[in-house]
XYZ file of C-alpha atoms in Angstrom:
60
model
C -37.539 -3.774 -95.823
C -40.146 -1.145 -94.767
C -38.861 -1.102 -91.185
C -35.268 -0.875 -92.323
C -36.003 2.073 -94.591
C -37.941 3.849 -91.875
C -35.108 3.346 -89.340
C -32.527 4.447 -91.902
C -34.399 7.659 -92.614
C -35.745 8.644 -89.154
C -33.753 6.588 -86.632
C -35.117 3.575 -84.856
C -37.134 5.294 -82.127
C -38.643 8.030 -84.252
C -39.441 5.500 -86.997
C -41.415 3.393 -84.556
C -43.221 6.445 -83.240
C -44.119 7.608 -86.753
C -45.402 4.129 -87.806
C -47.489 3.790 -84.656
C -48.826 7.311 -84.182
C -48.783 9.471 -87.379
C -52.135 9.292 -89.190
C -51.743 9.529 -92.963
C -54.705 10.848 -94.959
C -53.289 9.274 -98.121
C -53.657 5.867 -96.383
C -57.301 6.404 -95.569
C -56.744 8.057 -92.212
C -54.631 5.144 -90.917
C -51.187 4.952 -89.431
C -48.430 3.122 -91.330
C -48.824 0.180 -88.967
C -52.590 0.031 -89.409
C -52.226 0.262 -93.232
C -49.724 -2.533 -93.301
C -51.930 -4.701 -91.060
C -54.862 -4.030 -93.390
C -52.844 -5.381 -96.339
C -51.579 -2.190 -97.933
C -48.298 -2.868 -99.703
C -45.135 -1.829 -97.951
C -43.963 0.230 -100.982
C -47.269 2.249 -100.965
C -46.976 2.891 -97.196
C -43.292 3.879 -97.504
C -44.088 6.387 -100.281
C -46.999 7.815 -98.280
C -44.679 8.363 -95.313
C -42.044 9.931 -97.645
C -44.583 12.294 -99.015
C -45.916 13.251 -95.579
C -42.439 13.933 -94.219
C -40.991 15.446 -97.376
C -38.275 12.776 -97.718
C -35.980 13.787 -100.647
C -36.351 11.744 -103.806
C -32.847 10.326 -103.523
C -33.730 8.768 -100.119
C -36.872 7.017 -101.402
């Protein structure tokens, strides 16, 4: 579901780039991919991405 939400909000290519490259301080200085691999819940990662990129509430 996380990947589907990311692609829906940012487009497939940009979503992959964000998940791989954008470091999120709210996730302990990890990227979304690193946080997911470390066991952080997909919902927590999604909300961290939403906060970082100011995704409107109605898209979350």
